[in-house]
Amino acid sequence: MSSPQYASPTADAPLASILPNTETSGIVSTFVSRAMAGMSAWTVLATIMLALVLYDQCRYIWNKGSIEGPWFKIPFMGPFLESIYPDFNKYVDKWNSGELSCVSVFHKFVVIASTRDMARKVLTSPAYVKPCVVDVAHKLLRPTNWVFLDGRAHVEYRKGLNGLFTRTALELYLSGQEETYDRFFQMFLDISAKNEGKPVPFMPTFRELNCAVSCRTFVGHYLSDETVKRIADEYFRITAALDLVNFPIIIPFTRTYYGKKAADMVLEEFAKCAAKCKVRMRAGGEVTCIMDGWVKNMVESEEYRKRVAKKGTDEGETKPAVLLREFTDYEISQTIFTFLFASQDASSSATTWLFQLMANRPEILAKVREENLRLRDGDRNRPITMDMLEKMRYTRAVIKETLRYRPPVLMVPYEVKKDFPISPNYSVPKGSMVVPTLYPALHDPEVYPDPETFDPDRWITGDAEKASKNWLVFGTGPHYCLGQTYAQYNLMAMIGKASLHLNWEHHPTPLSEKIKVFATIFPQDDCPLVFSPRAESENETLP
């Protein structure tokens, strides 16, 4: 007699009537099909949705572990609407909730590192993380962009770009920057005159100014003024697409859709610039912009290789300081776009706050004027030089305090390449986004006493300069900002020149000190100002 556990299921008479001629492997599918036969399509759909919701919640709770964050999320989308209309105060609440906290939006689990030490750990852990900027950035900048590359591929780009931000290189760009300041300062006066001295929100104009300065510095005169204006106008769409996490795909006629189209246009224009630049540099043209400097190095590297190949030896040949391969027009375009991407919103934010802060603090503006006039030997029209900038101790302190007080970069999202043991008790799961936050480190009262007060003197007579670990405005680690010196000197040169040639008044509103988050941070009222020309005689009365 055979043991019951070895009997075939179909040998059981009751089952035989239900499962005629059925193999063992078909039992489950048959039961499921008969069960579903008694269910309506809506019931099936509801059951599937419930299963997906349960999976989404369980996955979120599992990823959350012991760190701060809501115990439950809105199914699938999470706090997506909050990311579309971000509230700075809610950001602060999140940062204050704990050194690590989390949210989950659509497909992306996001861990927020709020303290200085946690932020630094993320920024200095390339083995575990790589930059992703924001969720849609790969689609705008393209996945092959150098900022998303790791290891040797990233270094191959960076070694050629480092030399574009040396003291010697920065001096070459100053005349182009000053030329742009002059043009826009006249525009400021024209706008105020046209509005009969009534205040106008100047944030949009500051954005256009910074786009023009960036384009002039990055690609010189390869772009016409009309194209620069078009890029400045269209760049607003790119900024609008920069939510921390977006819908997984680009949907037509949404912000990401229009942002992608604007990015495509900018990349196309920069690729045209690269083609023109190669022709000009091969013809022996002088370097006037960042693209020129990079391409010239490529040309010199190419000529060196040809000479060595022809001779069969490098004896007697002068090797370029950095030997580069030739990058394609599109690779150059992508790289220049990242410079614009990094500078446009951040510089526009800093410029807006800077003009507002100076107008509201005339005693600080007076010191900036005095220093800039003195370093020009009393001639306000003397062209700016690197020597002048390096001696601007007080103006530099004003810029550093502006960047600390209202940091243009609140956070720098990274993608987790493998499970990241960020603390002894928690590992950020692979595939998540981890976001080091910079604002709390720059407003730490133990490092910056009375951090909500704008005080440039803390950089001169105080201990602010010693707090290098908290100075995260430009990041740290292998992906620190290449252009940090350029960015600060640009702001110093701009406000120094403006102080000598312009007067301006801020017309405060109840929203002036409240922070609006639009990729970076701006005053909620967009900084209403009135500009007027400053007579040269006014500077003669400075102490």
PDB file of C-alpha atoms in Angstrom, residues 141-393:
ATOM      1  CA  LEU A 141      22.251  67.414 -18.867  1.00  0.00           C
ATOM      2  CA  ARG A 142      22.369  63.906 -20.417  1.00  0.00           C
ATOM      3  CA  PRO A 143      23.568  60.732 -18.659  1.00  0.00           C
ATOM      4  CA  THR A 144      27.020  60.932 -20.316  1.00  0.00           C
ATOM      5  CA  ASN A 145      27.717  64.357 -18.824  1.00  0.00           C
ATOM      6  CA  TRP A 146      31.018  64.551 -16.952  1.00  0.00           C
ATOM      7  CA  VAL A 147      29.368  65.486 -13.637  1.00  0.00           C
ATOM      8  CA  PHE A 148      27.714  62.071 -13.532  1.00  0.00           C
ATOM      9  CA  LEU A 149      30.888  60.153 -14.339  1.00  0.00           C
ATOM     10  CA  ASP A 150      33.001  58.293 -11.797  1.00  0.00           C
ATOM     11  CA  GLY A 151      36.662  57.442 -11.400  1.00  0.00           C
ATOM     12  CA  ARG A 152      39.032  57.840 -14.351  1.00  0.00           C
ATOM     13  CA  ALA A 153      36.313  59.066 -16.709  1.00  0.00           C
ATOM     14  CA  HIS A 154      35.541  61.958 -14.367  1.00  0.00           C
ATOM     15  CA  VAL A 155      39.229  62.694 -13.760  1.00  0.00           C
ATOM     16  CA  GLU A 156      39.862  62.821 -17.527  1.00  0.00           C
ATOM     17  CA  TYR A 157      37.568  65.802 -17.750  1.00  0.00           C
ATOM     18  CA  ARG A 158      38.544  67.471 -14.490  1.00  0.00           C
ATOM     19  CA  LYS A 159      42.291  67.514 -15.236  1.00  0.00           C
ATOM     20  CA  GLY A 160      41.634  69.661 -18.300  1.00  0.00           C
ATOM     21  CA  LEU A 161      39.142  71.913 -16.530  1.00  0.00           C
ATOM     22  CA  ASN A 162      41.154  72.719 -13.403  1.00  0.00           C
ATOM     23  CA  GLY A 163      43.489  75.018 -15.351  1.00  0.00           C
ATOM     24  CA  LEU A 164      40.568  77.099 -16.581  1.00  0.00           C
ATOM     25  CA  PHE A 165      40.025  78.572 -13.110  1.00  0.00           C
ATOM     26  CA  THR A 166      43.579  79.536 -12.147  1.00  0.00           C
ATOM     27  CA  ARG A 167      44.490  83.116 -11.263  1.00  0.00           C
ATOM     28  CA  THR A 168      45.990  83.680 -14.710  1.00  0.00           C
ATOM     29  CA  ALA A 169      42.898  82.316 -16.435  1.00  0.00           C
ATOM     30  CA  LEU A 170      40.475  84.311 -14.288  1.00  0.00           C
ATOM     31  CA  GLU A 171      42.303  87.530 -15.198  1.00  0.00           C
ATOM     32  CA  LEU A 172      41.592  86.867 -18.886  1.00  0.00           C
ATOM     33  CA  TYR A 173      37.848  86.799 -18.282  1.00  0.00           C
ATOM     34  CA  LEU A 174      37.579  90.073 -16.321  1.00  0.00           C
ATOM     35  CA  SER A 175      37.248  92.437 -19.281  1.00  0.00           C
ATOM     36  CA  GLY A 176      34.319  90.451 -20.666  1.00  0.00           C
ATOM     37  CA  GLN A 177      32.607  90.427 -17.275  1.00  0.00           C
ATOM     38  CA  GLU A 178      33.081  94.162 -16.822  1.00  0.00           C
ATOM     39  CA  GLU A 179      31.745  94.828 -20.314  1.00  0.00           C
ATOM     40  CA  THR A 180      28.577  92.918 -19.361  1.00  0.00           C
ATOM     41  CA  TYR A 181      28.202  94.765 -16.038  1.00  0.00           C
ATOM     42  CA  ASP A 182      28.297  98.108 -17.861  1.00  0.00           C
ATOM     43  CA  ARG A 183      25.582  97.057 -20.270  1.00  0.00           C
ATOM     44  CA  PHE A 184      23.275  95.774 -17.548  1.00  0.00           C
ATOM     45  CA  PHE A 185      23.845  98.631 -15.123  1.00  0.00           C
ATOM     46  CA  GLN A 186      22.545 100.928 -17.846  1.00  0.00           C
ATOM     47  CA  MET A 187      19.603  98.541 -18.232  1.00  0.00           C
ATOM     48  CA  PHE A 188      18.878  98.870 -14.479  1.00  0.00           C
ATOM     49  CA  LEU A 189      18.750 102.649 -14.869  1.00  0.00           C
ATOM     50  CA  ASP A 190      16.534 102.429 -17.954  1.00  0.00           C
ATOM     51  CA  ILE A 191      14.059 100.098 -16.208  1.00  0.00           C
ATOM     52  CA  SER A 192      13.746 102.422 -13.209  1.00  0.00           C
ATOM     53  CA  ALA A 193      13.412 105.508 -15.446  1.00  0.00           C
ATOM     54  CA  LYS A 194      10.765 103.818 -17.559  1.00  0.00           C
ATOM     55  CA  ASN A 195       8.770 103.064 -14.399  1.00  0.00           C
ATOM     56  CA  GLU A 196       9.132 106.666 -13.208  1.00  0.00           C
ATOM     57  CA  GLY A 197      11.066 105.763 -10.095  1.00  0.00           C
ATOM     58  CA  LYS A 198       8.540 103.218  -8.870  1.00  0.00           C
ATOM     59  CA  PRO A 199       9.960  99.967  -7.447  1.00  0.00           C
ATOM     60  CA  VAL A 200      10.252  97.014  -9.806  1.00  0.00           C
ATOM     61  CA  PRO A 201      11.033  93.398  -8.823  1.00  0.00           C
ATOM     62  CA  PHE A 202      14.591  92.964 -10.099  1.00  0.00           C
ATOM     63  CA  MET A 203      15.096  89.241  -9.571  1.00  0.00           C
ATOM     64  CA  PRO A 204      14.261  88.391 -13.234  1.00  0.00           C
ATOM     65  CA  THR A 205      16.698  91.066 -14.452  1.00  0.00           C
ATOM     66  CA  PHE A 206      19.414  89.759 -12.140  1.00  0.00           C
ATOM     67  CA  ARG A 207      18.863  86.324 -13.656  1.00  0.00           C
ATOM     68  CA  GLU A 208      19.356  87.758 -17.134  1.00  0.00           C
ATOM     69  CA  LEU A 209      22.485  89.601 -15.986  1.00  0.00           C
ATOM     70  CA  ASN A 210      24.041  86.447 -14.564  1.00  0.00           C
ATOM     71  CA  CYS A 211      23.202  84.424 -17.655  1.00  0.00           C
ATOM     72  CA  ALA A 212      24.898  87.058 -19.803  1.00  0.00           C
ATOM     73  CA  VAL A 213      27.997  87.190 -17.558  1.00  0.00           C
ATOM     74  CA  SER A 214      28.215  83.385 -17.554  1.00  0.00           C
ATOM     75  CA  CYS A 215      27.852  83.069 -21.308  1.00  0.00           C
ATOM     76  CA  ARG A 216      30.413  85.806 -21.910  1.00  0.00           C
ATOM     77  CA  THR A 217      32.859  84.090 -19.525  1.00  0.00           C
ATOM     78  CA  PHE A 218      32.215  80.557 -20.755  1.00  0.00           C
ATOM     79  CA  VAL A 219      31.852  80.996 -24.537  1.00  0.00           C
ATOM     80  CA  GLY A 220      32.971  84.555 -25.238  1.00  0.00           C
ATOM     81  CA  HIS A 221      31.565  86.186 -28.367  1.00  0.00           C
ATOM     82  CA  TYR A 222      30.672  82.920 -30.075  1.00  0.00           C
ATOM     83  CA  LEU A 223      27.096  83.688 -29.020  1.00  0.00           C
ATOM     84  CA  SER A 224      25.284  86.798 -30.189  1.00  0.00           C
ATOM     85  CA  ASP A 225      23.562  89.060 -27.637  1.00  0.00           C
ATOM     86  CA  GLU A 226      20.228  87.937 -29.094  1.00  0.00           C
ATOM     87  CA  THR A 227      21.060  84.266 -28.485  1.00  0.00           C
ATOM     88  CA  VAL A 228      22.218  85.018 -24.952  1.00  0.00           C
ATOM     89  CA  LYS A 229      18.890  86.782 -24.320  1.00  0.00           C
ATOM     90  CA  ARG A 230      17.043  83.768 -25.693  1.00  0.00           C
ATOM     91  CA  ILE A 231      19.009  81.408 -23.442  1.00  0.00           C
ATOM     92  CA  ALA A 232      18.323  83.630 -20.421  1.00  0.00           C
ATOM     93  CA  ASP A 233      14.591  83.652 -21.173  1.00  0.00           C
ATOM     94  CA  GLU A 234      14.415  79.909 -21.838  1.00  0.00           C
ATOM     95  CA  TYR A 235      16.579  79.035 -18.832  1.00  0.00           C
ATOM     96  CA  PHE A 236      13.638  79.928 -16.601  1.00  0.00           C
ATOM     97  CA  ARG A 237      11.979  76.759 -17.945  1.00  0.00           C
ATOM     98  CA  ILE A 238      15.022  74.691 -16.986  1.00  0.00           C
ATOM     99  CA  THR A 239      14.946  76.086 -13.459  1.00  0.00           C
ATOM    100  CA  ALA A 240      11.218  75.380 -13.203  1.00  0.00           C
ATOM    101  CA  ALA A 241      11.882  71.710 -14.020  1.00  0.00           C
ATOM    102  CA  LEU A 242      14.352  71.251 -11.156  1.00  0.00           C
ATOM    103  CA  ASP A 243      12.099  69.632  -8.567  1.00  0.00           C
ATOM    104  CA  LEU A 244      14.028  67.312  -6.254  1.00  0.00           C
ATOM    105  CA  VAL A 245      12.029  64.330  -7.537  1.00  0.00           C
ATOM    106  CA  ASN A 246       9.872  64.323 -10.668  1.00  0.00           C
ATOM    107  CA  PHE A 247       7.392  61.950 -12.247  1.00  0.00           C
ATOM    108  CA  PRO A 248       9.427  58.983 -13.576  1.00  0.00           C
ATOM    109  CA  ILE A 249       8.823  59.909 -17.235  1.00  0.00           C
ATOM    110  CA  ILE A 250       8.606  63.232 -19.040  1.00  0.00           C
ATOM    111  CA  ILE A 251       4.978  63.983 -19.842  1.00  0.00           C
ATOM    112  CA  PRO A 252       4.268  66.359 -22.740  1.00  0.00           C
ATOM    113  CA  PHE A 253       3.444  69.968 -21.862  1.00  0.00           C
ATOM    114  CA  THR A 254       4.656  69.694 -18.265  1.00  0.00           C
ATOM    115  CA  ARG A 255       7.472  71.668 -16.632  1.00  0.00           C
ATOM    116  CA  THR A 256       9.973  68.883 -17.262  1.00  0.00           C
ATOM    117  CA  TYR A 257       8.883  68.705 -20.913  1.00  0.00           C
ATOM    118  CA  TYR A 258       9.513  72.407 -21.483  1.00  0.00           C
ATOM    119  CA  GLY A 259      12.701  72.246 -19.415  1.00  0.00           C
ATOM    120  CA  LYS A 260      14.005  69.436 -21.630  1.00  0.00           C
ATOM    121  CA  LYS A 261      13.235  71.426 -24.797  1.00  0.00           C
ATOM    122  CA  ALA A 262      15.060  74.454 -23.390  1.00  0.00           C
ATOM    123  CA  ALA A 263      18.054  72.288 -22.440  1.00  0.00           C
ATOM    124  CA  ASP A 264      18.149  70.844 -25.959  1.00  0.00           C
ATOM    125  CA  MET A 265      18.310  74.365 -27.379  1.00  0.00           C
ATOM    126  CA  VAL A 266      21.150  75.412 -25.064  1.00  0.00           C
ATOM    127  CA  LEU A 267      23.165  72.274 -25.856  1.00  0.00           C
ATOM    128  CA  GLU A 268      22.740  72.893 -29.581  1.00  0.00           C
ATOM    129  CA  GLU A 269      23.934  76.504 -29.285  1.00  0.00           C
ATOM    130  CA  PHE A 270      26.960  75.542 -27.187  1.00  0.00           C
ATOM    131  CA  ALA A 271      27.897  72.805 -29.682  1.00  0.00           C
ATOM    132  CA  LYS A 272      27.917  75.448 -32.429  1.00  0.00           C
ATOM    133  CA  CYS A 273      30.198  77.568 -30.225  1.00  0.00           C
ATOM    134  CA  ALA A 274      32.565  74.608 -29.784  1.00  0.00           C
ATOM    135  CA  ALA A 275      32.845  74.140 -33.561  1.00  0.00           C
ATOM    136  CA  LYS A 276      33.634  77.848 -34.072  1.00  0.00           C
ATOM    137  CA  CYS A 277      36.101  77.796 -31.194  1.00  0.00           C
ATOM    138  CA  LYS A 278      38.079  74.868 -32.645  1.00  0.00           C
ATOM    139  CA  VAL A 279      38.487  76.712 -35.941  1.00  0.00           C
ATOM    140  CA  ARG A 280      39.629  79.886 -34.185  1.00  0.00           C
ATOM    141  CA  MET A 281      42.054  78.164 -31.788  1.00  0.00           C
ATOM    142  CA  ARG A 282      43.640  76.120 -34.609  1.00  0.00           C
ATOM    143  CA  ALA A 283      44.187  79.427 -36.406  1.00  0.00           C
ATOM    144  CA  GLY A 284      46.115  80.748 -33.407  1.00  0.00           C
ATOM    145  CA  GLY A 285      43.383  82.898 -31.839  1.00  0.00           C
ATOM    146  CA  GLU A 286      43.822  84.394 -28.368  1.00  0.00           C
ATOM    147  CA  VAL A 287      42.061  82.980 -25.323  1.00  0.00           C
ATOM    148  CA  THR A 288      39.189  85.204 -24.182  1.00  0.00           C
ATOM    149  CA  CYS A 289      36.870  82.698 -22.497  1.00  0.00           C
ATOM    150  CA  ILE A 290      36.809  79.327 -20.748  1.00  0.00           C
ATOM    151  CA  MET A 291      35.957  77.407 -23.915  1.00  0.00           C
ATOM    152  CA  ASP A 292      38.952  78.981 -25.682  1.00  0.00           C
ATOM    153  CA  GLY A 293      41.309  77.901 -22.913  1.00  0.00           C
ATOM    154  CA  TRP A 294      40.085  74.315 -22.901  1.00  0.00           C
ATOM    155  CA  VAL A 295      40.096  73.926 -26.696  1.00  0.00           C
ATOM    156  CA  LYS A 296      43.522  75.553 -26.988  1.00  0.00           C
ATOM    157  CA  ASN A 297      44.875  72.898 -24.610  1.00  0.00           C
ATOM    158  CA  MET A 298      43.308  70.199 -26.810  1.00  0.00           C
ATOM    159  CA  VAL A 299      44.896  71.723 -29.931  1.00  0.00           C
ATOM    160  CA  GLU A 300      48.312  71.909 -28.248  1.00  0.00           C
ATOM    161  CA  SER A 301      47.985  68.286 -27.109  1.00  0.00           C
ATOM    162  CA  GLU A 302      47.029  67.188 -30.618  1.00  0.00           C
ATOM    163  CA  GLU A 303      49.985  69.041 -32.194  1.00  0.00           C
ATOM    164  CA  TYR A 304      52.384  67.579 -29.612  1.00  0.00           C
ATOM    165  CA  ARG A 305      51.254  64.032 -30.381  1.00  0.00           C
ATOM    166  CA  LYS A 306      51.689  64.622 -34.116  1.00  0.00           C
ATOM    167  CA  ARG A 307      55.234  65.929 -33.633  1.00  0.00           C
ATOM    168  CA  VAL A 308      56.175  62.992 -31.423  1.00  0.00           C
ATOM    169  CA  ALA A 309      54.626  60.496 -33.863  1.00  0.00           C
ATOM    170  CA  LYS A 310      56.501  62.063 -36.765  1.00  0.00           C
ATOM    171  CA  LYS A 311      59.865  62.005 -34.961  1.00  0.00           C
ATOM    172  CA  GLY A 312      59.309  58.685 -33.215  1.00  0.00           C
ATOM    173  CA  THR A 313      60.467  60.239 -29.930  1.00  0.00           C
ATOM    174  CA  ASP A 314      59.475  63.006 -27.558  1.00  0.00           C
ATOM    175  CA  GLU A 315      63.083  64.147 -27.146  1.00  0.00           C
ATOM    176  CA  GLY A 316      63.356  67.903 -27.507  1.00  0.00           C
ATOM    177  CA  GLU A 317      59.590  68.360 -27.474  1.00  0.00           C
ATOM    178  CA  THR A 318      57.832  70.526 -24.894  1.00  0.00           C
ATOM    179  CA  LYS A 319      54.962  68.563 -23.472  1.00  0.00           C
ATOM    180  CA  PRO A 320      51.784  70.507 -22.596  1.00  0.00           C
ATOM    181  CA  ALA A 321      51.217  70.928 -18.857  1.00  0.00           C
ATOM    182  CA  VAL A 322      48.116  68.712 -19.220  1.00  0.00           C
ATOM    183  CA  LEU A 323      47.889  66.278 -22.116  1.00  0.00           C
ATOM    184  CA  LEU A 324      44.267  66.019 -23.266  1.00  0.00           C
ATOM    185  CA  ARG A 325      42.363  64.057 -25.852  1.00  0.00           C
ATOM    186  CA  GLU A 326      40.174  65.977 -28.274  1.00  0.00           C
ATOM    187  CA  PHE A 327      36.671  66.229 -26.900  1.00  0.00           C
ATOM    188  CA  THR A 328      33.796  66.302 -29.371  1.00  0.00           C
ATOM    189  CA  ASP A 329      31.700  69.422 -29.909  1.00  0.00           C
ATOM    190  CA  TYR A 330      28.865  67.739 -28.033  1.00  0.00           C
ATOM    191  CA  GLU A 331      31.085  66.750 -25.092  1.00  0.00           C
ATOM    192  CA  ILE A 332      32.312  70.334 -24.876  1.00  0.00           C
ATOM    193  CA  SER A 333      28.731  71.587 -25.106  1.00  0.00           C
ATOM    194  CA  GLN A 334      27.601  69.288 -22.281  1.00  0.00           C
ATOM    195  CA  THR A 335      30.451  70.466 -20.070  1.00  0.00           C
ATOM    196  CA  ILE A 336      29.869  74.165 -20.684  1.00  0.00           C
ATOM    197  CA  PHE A 337      26.175  73.588 -20.000  1.00  0.00           C
ATOM    198  CA  THR A 338      27.063  72.174 -16.570  1.00  0.00           C
ATOM    199  CA  PHE A 339      28.965  75.384 -15.809  1.00  0.00           C
ATOM    200  CA  LEU A 340      25.876  77.403 -16.711  1.00  0.00           C
ATOM    201  CA  PHE A 341      23.694  74.926 -14.815  1.00  0.00           C
ATOM    202  CA  ALA A 342      25.856  75.323 -11.701  1.00  0.00           C
ATOM    203  CA  SER A 343      26.178  79.089 -11.879  1.00  0.00           C
ATOM    204  CA  GLN A 344      22.939  80.505 -13.236  1.00  0.00           C
ATOM    205  CA  ASP A 345      20.504  79.937 -10.390  1.00  0.00           C
ATOM    206  CA  ALA A 346      23.086  80.132  -7.598  1.00  0.00           C
ATOM    207  CA  SER A 347      24.621  83.395  -8.867  1.00  0.00           C
ATOM    208  CA  SER A 348      21.189  84.895  -9.513  1.00  0.00           C
ATOM    209  CA  SER A 349      20.160  84.114  -5.948  1.00  0.00           C
ATOM    210  CA  ALA A 350      23.357  85.575  -4.488  1.00  0.00           C
ATOM    211  CA  THR A 351      23.061  88.714  -6.637  1.00  0.00           C
ATOM    212  CA  THR A 352      19.444  89.313  -5.614  1.00  0.00           C
ATOM    213  CA  TRP A 353      20.149  88.969  -1.903  1.00  0.00           C
ATOM    214  CA  LEU A 354      23.347  91.007  -2.214  1.00  0.00           C
ATOM    215  CA  PHE A 355      21.646  94.058  -3.735  1.00  0.00           C
ATOM    216  CA  GLN A 356      18.821  93.822  -1.189  1.00  0.00           C
ATOM    217  CA  LEU A 357      21.172  93.429   1.768  1.00  0.00           C
ATOM    218  CA  MET A 358      23.352  96.355   0.666  1.00  0.00           C
ATOM    219  CA  ALA A 359      20.370  98.656   0.165  1.00  0.00           C
ATOM    220  CA  ASN A 360      19.061  97.824   3.640  1.00  0.00           C
ATOM    221  CA  ARG A 361      22.490  98.307   5.267  1.00  0.00           C
ATOM    222  CA  PRO A 362      23.914 101.591   3.922  1.00  0.00           C
ATOM    223  CA  GLU A 363      26.766 101.572   6.447  1.00  0.00           C
ATOM    224  CA  ILE A 364      28.052  98.296   4.948  1.00  0.00           C
ATOM    225  CA  LEU A 365      27.577  99.548   1.384  1.00  0.00           C
ATOM    226  CA  ALA A 366      29.566 102.683   2.270  1.00  0.00           C
ATOM    227  CA  LYS A 367      32.516 100.535   3.365  1.00  0.00           C
ATOM    228  CA  VAL A 368      32.344  98.577   0.099  1.00  0.00           C
ATOM    229  CA  ARG A 369      32.382 101.857  -1.856  1.00  0.00           C
ATOM    230  CA  GLU A 370      35.306 103.242   0.114  1.00  0.00           C
ATOM    231  CA  GLU A 371      37.406 100.116  -0.392  1.00  0.00           C
ATOM    232  CA  ASN A 372      36.688  99.880  -4.118  1.00  0.00           C
ATOM    233  CA  LEU A 373      37.421 103.557  -4.765  1.00  0.00           C
ATOM    234  CA  ARG A 374      40.642 103.390  -2.739  1.00  0.00           C
ATOM    235  CA  LEU A 375      41.902 100.335  -4.626  1.00  0.00           C
ATOM    236  CA  ARG A 376      41.236 102.206  -7.898  1.00  0.00           C
ATOM    237  CA  ASP A 377      43.282 105.174  -6.645  1.00  0.00           C
ATOM    238  CA  GLY A 378      40.192 107.372  -6.727  1.00  0.00           C
ATOM    239  CA  ASP A 379      39.348 106.608 -10.380  1.00  0.00           C
ATOM    240  CA  ARG A 380      36.064 104.735 -10.430  1.00  0.00           C
ATOM    241  CA  ASN A 381      36.469 103.971 -14.148  1.00  0.00           C
ATOM    242  CA  ARG A 382      39.744 102.113 -13.710  1.00  0.00           C
ATOM    243  CA  PRO A 383      39.318  98.533 -15.037  1.00  0.00           C
ATOM    244  CA  ILE A 384      39.134  95.802 -12.433  1.00  0.00           C
ATOM    245  CA  THR A 385      42.189  93.560 -12.001  1.00  0.00           C
ATOM    246  CA  MET A 386      42.999  90.430 -10.043  1.00  0.00           C
ATOM    247  CA  ASP A 387      45.361  92.481  -7.859  1.00  0.00           C
ATOM    248  CA  MET A 388      42.429  94.690  -6.863  1.00  0.00           C
ATOM    249  CA  LEU A 389      40.164  91.757  -6.140  1.00  0.00           C
ATOM    250  CA  GLU A 390      42.757  90.029  -3.998  1.00  0.00           C
ATOM    251  CA  LYS A 391      43.101  93.179  -1.870  1.00  0.00           C
ATOM    252  CA  MET A 392      39.346  93.631  -1.329  1.00  0.00           C
ATOM    253  CA  ARG A 393      39.293  92.347   2.227  1.00  0.00           C
TER     254      ARG A 393
END
